[in-house]
Short mmCIF file of C-alpha atoms and ligand atoms in Angstrom, two decimals:
data_model
loop_
_atom_site.label_atom_id
_atom_site.label_comp_id
_atom_site.label_asym_id
_atom_site.label_seq_id
_atom_site.Cartn_x
_atom_site.Cartn_y
_atom_site.Cartn_z
CA UNK A 9 -67.01 65.52 73.62
CA UNK A 10 -65.18 65.05 76.90
CA UNK A 11 -61.42 65.11 76.90
CA UNK A 12 -59.79 61.83 76.00
CA UNK A 13 -58.77 59.66 78.89
CA UNK A 14 -55.04 59.47 79.57
CA UNK A 15 -54.43 55.72 79.67
CA UNK A 16 -52.62 54.77 82.89
CA UNK A 17 -49.29 53.05 82.49
CA UNK A 18 -49.57 49.29 82.23
CA UNK A 19 -48.99 47.43 85.48
CA UNK A 20 -45.67 45.73 84.96
CA UNK A 21 -45.40 42.64 87.10
CA UNK A 22 -42.22 41.37 85.51
CA UNK A 23 -38.68 42.54 86.04
CA UNK A 24 -37.32 44.63 88.84
CA UNK A 25 -39.74 47.50 88.41
CA UNK A 26 -40.11 48.08 92.11
CA UNK A 27 -36.37 47.91 92.79
CA UNK A 28 -35.54 50.38 90.05
CA UNK A 29 -38.14 52.93 91.10
CA UNK A 30 -36.99 55.58 93.54
CA UNK A 31 -39.70 56.12 96.11
CA UNK A 32 -40.03 59.65 97.47
CA UNK A 33 -41.79 60.55 100.70
CA UNK A 34 -44.95 61.68 98.89
CA UNK A 35 -45.25 58.25 97.32
CA UNK A 36 -45.63 56.56 100.70
CA UNK A 37 -49.12 55.14 100.73
CA UNK A 38 -50.74 52.66 103.07
CA UNK A 39 -53.22 50.47 101.23
CA UNK A 40 -55.67 47.94 102.67
CA UNK A 41 -57.22 45.03 100.78
CA UNK A 42 -60.38 43.76 102.47
CA UNK A 43 -61.15 40.20 101.39
CA UNK A 44 -57.46 39.68 100.69
CA UNK A 45 -57.54 35.87 100.78
CA UNK A 46 -60.10 35.53 97.99
CA UNK A 47 -59.94 34.88 94.27
CA UNK A 48 -59.54 38.60 93.56
CA UNK A 49 -57.95 39.53 96.87
CA UNK A 50 -54.79 37.42 96.46
CA UNK A 51 -53.71 38.52 92.96
CA UNK A 52 -54.80 42.09 93.72
CA UNK A 53 -52.62 42.05 96.83
CA UNK A 54 -49.74 40.72 94.72
CA UNK A 55 -50.10 43.59 92.26
CA UNK A 56 -50.26 46.13 95.09
CA UNK A 57 -47.21 44.56 96.75
CA UNK A 58 -45.41 44.88 93.43
CA UNK A 59 -46.21 48.59 93.12
CA UNK A 60 -43.43 50.92 94.28
CA UNK A 61 -46.15 53.44 95.17
CA UNK A 62 -47.28 51.28 98.09
CA UNK A 63 -45.19 51.31 101.24
CA UNK A 64 -47.55 49.49 103.60
CA UNK A 65 -50.02 46.80 102.63
CA UNK A 66 -52.67 45.73 105.11
CA UNK A 67 -54.43 42.47 104.27
CA UNK A 68 -57.76 41.74 105.97
CA UNK A 69 -60.03 38.73 105.60
CA UNK A 70 -62.04 36.43 107.85
CA UNK A 71 -59.70 33.55 106.89
CA UNK A 72 -56.12 32.80 105.75
CA UNK A 73 -54.56 36.29 105.77
CA UNK A 74 -51.57 35.33 107.97
CA UNK A 75 -50.49 32.89 105.23
CA UNK A 76 -51.17 35.26 102.35
CA UNK A 77 -49.26 38.03 104.14
CA UNK A 78 -46.30 35.77 105.00
CA UNK A 79 -46.11 34.65 101.38
CA UNK A 80 -46.28 38.16 99.88
CA UNK A 81 -43.87 39.58 102.47
CA UNK A 82 -40.97 37.68 100.85
CA UNK A 83 -41.27 39.67 97.61
CA UNK A 84 -38.39 42.11 97.13
CA UNK A 85 -40.45 45.31 96.96
CA UNK A 86 -40.68 48.09 99.58
CA UNK A 87 -44.22 47.51 100.86
CA UNK A 88 -44.39 46.17 104.39
CA UNK A 89 -47.15 43.54 104.49
CA UNK A 90 -49.28 42.76 107.55
CA UNK A 91 -52.07 40.20 107.71
CA UNK A 92 -55.16 40.73 109.87
CA UNK A 93 -57.73 38.00 110.37
CA UNK A 94 -61.25 38.10 111.80
CA UNK A 95 -63.49 40.85 113.18
CA UNK A 96 -61.29 41.40 116.27
CA UNK A 97 -58.51 42.65 113.98
CA UNK A 98 -60.71 44.65 111.59
CA UNK A 99 -60.14 48.06 113.20
CA UNK A 100 -56.38 47.53 113.40
CA UNK A 101 -56.26 46.57 109.71
CA UNK A 102 -57.65 49.96 108.69
CA UNK A 103 -55.76 52.37 110.97
CA UNK A 104 -53.75 54.86 108.92
CA UNK A 105 -54.89 53.48 105.55
CA UNK A 106 -55.14 55.99 102.71
CA UNK A 107 -56.61 53.68 100.07
CA UNK A 108 -58.92 50.77 100.89
CA UNK A 109 -59.84 48.27 98.17
CA UNK A 110 -62.81 46.01 98.97
CA UNK A 111 -63.24 42.73 97.05
CA UNK A 112 -64.86 40.94 100.05
CA UNK A 113 -67.98 38.90 99.46
CA UNK A 114 -69.39 36.01 97.49
CA UNK A 115 -69.12 35.73 93.68
CA UNK A 116 -71.76 34.54 91.20
CA UNK A 117 -72.37 31.00 90.03
CA UNK A 118 -73.90 30.23 86.60
CA UNK A 119 -77.56 31.29 86.39
CA UNK A 120 -77.22 34.02 89.04
CA UNK A 121 -77.43 37.78 88.54
CA UNK A 122 -75.18 40.13 90.47
CA UNK A 123 -78.26 41.23 92.39
CA UNK A 124 -78.65 37.64 93.66
CA UNK A 125 -75.49 38.35 95.73
CA UNK A 126 -77.19 41.25 97.56
CA UNK A 127 -78.43 39.26 100.57
CA UNK A 128 -74.91 38.09 101.48
CA UNK A 129 -72.75 40.96 100.31
CA UNK A 130 -74.85 43.92 101.50
CA UNK A 131 -74.07 43.29 105.15
CA UNK A 132 -70.40 42.43 104.44
CA UNK A 133 -69.91 45.77 102.67
CA UNK A 134 -71.95 47.68 105.27
CA UNK A 135 -69.79 46.29 108.11
CA UNK A 136 -66.54 47.03 106.30
CA UNK A 137 -67.73 50.55 105.38
CA UNK A 138 -68.64 51.20 109.01
CA UNK A 139 -65.14 50.16 110.07
CA UNK A 140 -63.61 52.44 107.38
CA UNK A 141 -65.75 55.39 108.53
CA UNK A 142 -64.50 54.87 112.09
CA UNK A 143 -60.84 54.06 111.44
CA UNK A 144 -59.81 55.79 108.20
CA UNK A 145 -62.55 58.27 107.27
CA UNK A 146 -60.25 60.17 104.88
CA UNK A 147 -59.21 57.09 102.88
CA UNK A 148 -60.26 56.53 99.28
CA UNK A 149 -62.63 53.54 99.31
CA UNK A 150 -62.64 51.41 96.16
CA UNK A 151 -65.56 48.96 96.16
CA UNK A 152 -65.35 45.85 93.99
CA UNK A 153 -67.92 43.67 95.83
CA UNK A 154 -71.10 43.04 93.85
CA UNK A 155 -73.71 44.18 93.21
CA UNK A 156 -71.70 47.40 92.80
CA UNK A 157 -74.86 49.29 91.79
CA UNK A 158 -76.13 48.67 95.36
CA UNK A 159 -72.96 48.22 97.45
CA UNK A 160 -71.71 51.74 96.66
CA UNK A 161 -74.95 53.38 97.87
CA UNK A 162 -74.81 51.06 100.91
CA UNK A 163 -71.31 52.24 101.81
CA UNK A 164 -72.29 55.88 101.23
CA UNK A 165 -75.35 55.60 103.49
CA UNK A 166 -73.25 53.93 106.20
CA UNK A 167 -70.79 56.83 105.95
CA UNK A 168 -73.61 59.38 106.26
CA UNK A 169 -74.98 57.57 109.34
CA UNK A 170 -71.50 57.59 110.89
CA UNK A 171 -71.07 61.33 110.15
CA UNK A 172 -68.26 60.63 107.65
CA UNK A 173 -67.84 62.16 104.17
CA UNK A 174 -69.05 59.70 101.47
CA UNK A 175 -67.46 61.59 98.56
CA UNK A 176 -64.37 59.37 98.72
CA UNK A 177 -66.31 56.20 97.89
CA UNK A 178 -65.80 54.78 94.39
CA UNK A 179 -67.42 51.77 92.74
CA UNK A 180 -64.74 50.05 90.67
CA UNK A 181 -66.01 49.64 87.10
CA UNK A 182 -62.53 49.53 85.57
CA UNK A 183 -62.95 45.93 84.41
CA UNK A 184 -65.66 47.08 81.99
CA UNK A 185 -63.21 49.58 80.47
CA UNK A 186 -60.46 46.94 80.33
CA UNK A 187 -62.80 44.54 78.54
CA UNK A 188 -64.04 47.18 76.09
CA UNK A 189 -60.44 48.08 75.22
CA UNK A 190 -59.52 44.42 74.73
CA UNK A 191 -62.54 43.46 72.61
CA UNK A 192 -62.25 46.56 70.40
CA UNK A 193 -58.54 45.88 69.88
CA UNK A 194 -59.29 42.27 68.92
CA UNK A 195 -61.86 43.33 66.33
CA UNK A 196 -59.73 46.10 64.84
CA UNK A 197 -56.32 44.40 65.03
CA UNK A 198 -54.98 47.03 67.44
CA UNK A 199 -52.57 46.80 70.35
CA UNK A 200 -55.03 46.74 73.31
CA UNK A 201 -52.70 48.88 75.42
CA UNK A 202 -53.29 51.77 73.00
CA UNK A 203 -57.10 51.57 73.08
CA UNK A 204 -59.14 53.64 75.47
CA UNK A 205 -62.93 53.25 75.55
CA UNK A 206 -64.88 54.90 78.37
CA UNK A 207 -67.66 52.82 79.90
CA UNK A 208 -70.38 54.66 81.83
CA UNK A 209 -73.54 53.84 83.81
CA UNK A 210 -73.30 51.02 86.33
CA UNK A 211 -71.83 47.55 86.66
CA UNK A 212 -74.53 45.01 85.74
CA UNK A 213 -75.97 43.95 82.39
CA UNK A 214 -77.71 46.77 80.53
CA UNK A 215 -76.42 49.35 83.01
CA UNK A 216 -72.91 48.82 81.53
CA UNK A 217 -72.71 51.38 78.69
CA UNK A 218 -69.56 51.41 76.53
CA UNK A 219 -69.10 54.71 74.70
CA UNK A 220 -67.54 53.30 71.56
CA UNK A 221 -68.17 56.61 69.78
CA UNK A 222 -65.68 58.15 72.25
CA UNK A 223 -63.00 55.49 71.80
CA UNK A 224 -59.39 56.46 71.24
CA UNK A 225 -58.27 55.75 68.55
CA UNK A 226 -61.59 56.43 66.80
CA UNK A 227 -63.20 53.21 65.59
CA UNK A 228 -66.28 52.57 63.47
CA UNK A 229 -68.53 49.51 63.31
CA UNK A 230 -71.63 48.72 61.24
CA UNK A 231 -74.81 48.85 63.38
CA UNK A 232 -75.12 45.07 63.81
CA UNK A 233 -71.46 44.70 64.88
CA UNK A 234 -71.75 47.67 67.23
CA UNK A 235 -74.79 46.07 68.91
CA UNK A 236 -73.03 42.69 69.23
CA UNK A 237 -69.86 44.31 70.63
CA UNK A 238 -71.86 46.37 73.13
CA UNK A 239 -73.73 43.27 74.28
CA UNK A 240 -70.49 41.30 74.63
CA UNK A 241 -69.06 44.02 76.90
CA UNK A 242 -72.31 44.07 78.92
CA UNK A 243 -72.31 40.27 79.28
CA UNK A 244 -68.57 39.74 79.69
CA UNK A 245 -68.85 38.97 83.41
CA UNK A 246 -71.40 36.26 82.63
CA UNK A 247 -69.08 34.93 79.90
CA UNK A 248 -66.44 34.30 82.60
CA UNK A 249 -68.96 32.93 85.13
CA UNK A 250 -70.15 30.39 82.53
CA UNK A 251 -66.59 29.42 81.53
CA UNK A 252 -65.62 28.91 85.20
CA UNK A 253 -68.64 26.59 85.50
CA UNK A 254 -69.37 27.08 89.19
CA UNK A 255 -65.85 28.01 90.32
CA UNK A 256 -66.69 31.72 90.64
CA UNK A 257 -66.39 34.82 88.48
CA UNK A 258 -63.60 36.97 87.06
CA UNK A 259 -60.68 37.13 89.50
CA UNK A 260 -57.42 37.69 87.59
CA UNK A 261 -58.72 40.32 85.16
CA UNK A 262 -60.51 41.96 88.11
CA UNK A 263 -57.32 41.98 90.15
CA UNK A 264 -55.61 43.72 87.21
CA UNK A 265 -58.47 46.21 86.90
CA UNK A 266 -58.64 46.84 90.67
CA UNK A 267 -54.91 47.43 90.81
CA UNK A 268 -55.11 49.76 87.80
CA UNK A 269 -57.78 51.83 89.58
CA UNK A 270 -56.00 51.87 92.96
CA UNK A 271 -52.66 52.79 91.39
CA UNK A 272 -54.30 55.57 89.34
CA UNK A 273 -55.83 56.84 92.57
CA UNK A 274 -52.46 56.83 94.35
CA UNK A 275 -50.80 58.65 91.44
CA UNK A 276 -53.52 61.31 91.59
CA UNK A 277 -53.15 61.57 95.39
CA UNK A 278 -49.43 62.09 94.82
CA UNK A 279 -50.19 65.09 92.62
CA UNK A 280 -49.86 63.56 89.16
CA UNK A 281 -51.98 65.63 86.77
CA UNK A 282 -54.41 64.29 84.18
CA UNK A 283 -55.31 61.00 85.88
CA UNK A 284 -58.74 59.98 84.58
CA UNK A 285 -60.65 56.80 85.38
CA UNK A 286 -64.31 55.84 85.12
CA UNK A 287 -65.95 54.94 88.44
CA UNK A 288 -69.46 54.58 89.90
CA UNK A 289 -69.92 57.56 92.20
CA UNK A 290 -72.57 59.82 93.68
CA UNK A 291 -73.60 61.86 90.66
CA UNK A 292 -75.90 64.55 89.31
CA UNK A 293 -75.07 63.78 85.68
CA UNK A 294 -78.32 61.82 85.11
CA UNK A 295 -81.49 61.25 87.12
CA UNK A 296 -79.79 58.26 88.81
CA UNK A 297 -78.13 59.43 92.03
CA UNK A 298 -75.05 57.25 91.34
CA UNK A 299 -73.56 56.88 87.89
CA UNK A 300 -70.19 55.96 86.43
CA UNK A 301 -68.54 58.53 84.17
CA UNK A 302 -64.91 59.48 83.51
CA UNK A 303 -63.54 61.31 86.56
CA UNK A 304 -60.45 63.45 86.87
CA UNK A 305 -58.77 62.17 90.02
CA UNK A 306 -56.71 64.40 92.29
CA UNK A 307 -55.17 64.56 95.76
CA UNK A 308 -58.63 64.57 97.35
CA UNK A 309 -60.26 61.93 95.18
CA UNK A 310 -62.69 63.10 92.51
CA UNK A 311 -61.47 66.47 91.26
CA UNK A 312 -63.91 66.80 88.37
CA UNK A 313 -66.70 64.70 86.91
CA UNK A 314 -66.30 64.80 83.13
CA UNK A 315 -69.94 63.81 82.65
CA UNK A 316 -71.48 61.95 79.75
CA UNK A 317 -69.72 63.76 76.94
CA UNK A 318 -71.31 63.58 73.52
CA UNK A 319 -73.28 60.39 72.93
CA UNK A 320 -74.42 58.77 69.70
CA UNK A 321 -78.15 58.12 69.33
CA UNK A 322 -77.48 54.43 70.07
CA UNK A 323 -75.61 55.30 73.29
CA UNK A 324 -78.32 57.75 74.40
CA UNK A 325 -80.85 54.93 74.07
CA UNK A 326 -78.62 52.69 76.19
CA UNK A 327 -78.53 55.36 78.94
CA UNK A 328 -82.32 55.70 78.86
CA UNK A 329 -82.72 51.91 79.07
CA UNK A 330 -80.29 51.63 82.00
CA UNK A 331 -81.79 54.28 84.28
CA UNK A 332 -84.81 52.38 85.71
CA UNK A 333 -82.67 49.37 86.75
CA UNK A 334 -79.94 51.61 88.13
CA UNK A 335 -82.37 53.65 90.20
CA UNK A 336 -83.96 50.45 91.57
CA UNK A 337 -80.57 48.98 92.60
CA UNK A 338 -79.51 52.26 94.22
CA UNK A 339 -82.75 52.47 96.19
CA UNK A 340 -82.39 48.83 97.28
CA UNK A 341 -78.97 49.66 98.74
CA UNK A 342 -80.19 52.83 100.44
CA UNK A 343 -83.25 51.06 101.89
CA UNK A 344 -81.02 48.29 103.25
CA UNK A 345 -79.06 50.78 105.35
CA UNK A 346 -82.18 52.69 106.39
CA UNK A 347 -83.60 49.43 107.80
CA UNK A 348 -80.38 48.22 109.46
P1 NAD B 24 -64.01 34.86 96.68
O1 NAD B 24 -65.10 34.10 97.33
O2 NAD B 24 -62.94 34.14 95.97
O3 NAD B 24 -63.30 35.81 97.74
C1 NAD B 24 -64.04 36.62 98.62
C2 NAD B 24 -63.25 36.78 99.89
O4 NAD B 24 -64.02 37.62 100.75
C3 NAD B 24 -62.99 35.46 100.63
O5 NAD B 24 -61.62 35.33 100.92
C4 NAD B 24 -63.80 35.61 101.89
O6 NAD B 24 -63.24 34.96 103.02
C5 NAD B 24 -63.81 37.11 102.06
N1 NAD B 24 -64.85 37.60 102.95
C6 NAD B 24 -66.10 37.13 103.15
N2 NAD B 24 -66.70 37.83 104.11
C7 NAD B 24 -65.83 38.77 104.53
C8 NAD B 24 -65.87 39.80 105.50
N3 NAD B 24 -66.95 40.00 106.24
N4 NAD B 24 -64.78 40.58 105.64
C9 NAD B 24 -63.67 40.37 104.88
N5 NAD B 24 -63.58 39.41 103.96
C10 NAD B 24 -64.64 38.62 103.78
O7 NAD B 24 -64.73 35.91 95.68
P2 NAD B 24 -64.03 36.77 94.52
O8 NAD B 24 -64.06 36.01 93.26
O9 NAD B 24 -62.75 37.33 95.02
O10 NAD B 24 -65.11 37.97 94.35
C11 NAD B 24 -65.31 38.90 95.38
C12 NAD B 24 -66.41 39.88 94.99
O11 NAD B 24 -66.01 40.69 93.89
C13 NAD B 24 -67.72 39.22 94.56
O12 NAD B 24 -68.81 39.90 95.13
C14 NAD B 24 -67.73 39.41 93.05
O13 NAD B 24 -69.03 39.40 92.51
C15 NAD B 24 -67.06 40.76 92.93
N6 NAD B 24 -66.52 41.09 91.62
C16 NAD B 24 -66.66 42.37 91.18
C17 NAD B 24 -66.13 42.77 89.97
C18 NAD B 24 -66.26 44.20 89.51
O14 NAD B 24 -66.02 44.46 88.33
N7 NAD B 24 -66.59 45.14 90.36
C19 NAD B 24 -65.45 41.84 89.18
C20 NAD B 24 -65.32 40.54 89.64
C21 NAD B 24 -65.87 40.17 90.87
C1 LMR B 25 -67.60 40.83 86.39
O1 LMR B 25 -68.05 41.71 85.68
O2 LMR B 25 -66.81 39.96 85.97
C2 LMR B 25 -67.99 40.80 87.84
O3 LMR B 25 -68.99 41.72 88.11
C3 LMR B 25 -68.31 39.43 88.34
C4 LMR B 25 -69.61 38.90 87.80
O4 LMR B 25 -70.42 38.39 88.60
O5 LMR B 25 -69.83 38.94 86.60
#
């Protein structure tokens, strides 16, 4: 069994949280959101602006960032907000950034897989990763853009080509954990903020592997309910895509999840002990060269990979089933950069 994940504090967007929080020098963090005008980018930027741990917020997009930045800059929290628009301002948007969150790219419409986004999003992520490698090579890079199972290897390969260290690149799979916690709480009548279920593997369909046997508090389900719950977590993105009926995919819950991950990262960078989040990273835990597992985060990013932990027979079968698709998506990303 791996150690239980310390649940990060809820992101409080009400009240004067920022005003009541004394910000010390070590808490000063410059954060960039790339794709800041989008469905995820705007609420994510709001949550980052609301965090007292952020002192500078750099908003980049190919459209609309001056307006988004002007709007957010009126909020009474310490972060100084600057909008950057278009490729000419890309380098400037990244200078001095310590955490870069990337939700740039197109979302799914009903009937599409995440992999169907590859043709558009691969080059968007590759270009942004190249700019990060040049302008803020030491920053923690948090990739939201789909397909995460390919965009993370793309960013890592771009870093290697640029001579930068790819170990600070994280695929954000936090939304899968957030969903698992919520659905388990609903079924068991629990307060969702007290539930903590690790989700490992990747971020697409059967590669999403909730470890319900490792949930805190411990929960039990009959086999048929466990299968249905697992499948709901795996298909939750599609559930939102269908409900939005052509207007995109999860944005608000993703903004919450992205902010949770970025704020956990900043806390760890600031020296807070025991910060654990799942993320899709370069990995030797399985035969897939990238895999999401719970990670202890620290001042330099991943401090320790907590690995798979102890899996039930059902969960072991899910890992086995996920590996071929994961390896294929990883290779597709790596090949894309090799042929650029
Ligand atoms: P959106 O279309 O609302 O916003 C995307 C934004 O990216 C737009 O503002 C667009 O102008 C911008 N953009 C496009 N090209 C750019 C470039 N080259 N540089 C900078 N910005 C650029 O889409 P969304 O709903 O915000 O989703 C964004 C991405 O996040 C999608 O790929 C989606 O599949 C993914 N997503 C991932 C998760 C996850 O769990 N990892 C969850 C939800 C959505
Ligand atoms: C999600 O899980 O909501 C995202 O990956 C968006 C999608 O396309 O499902």
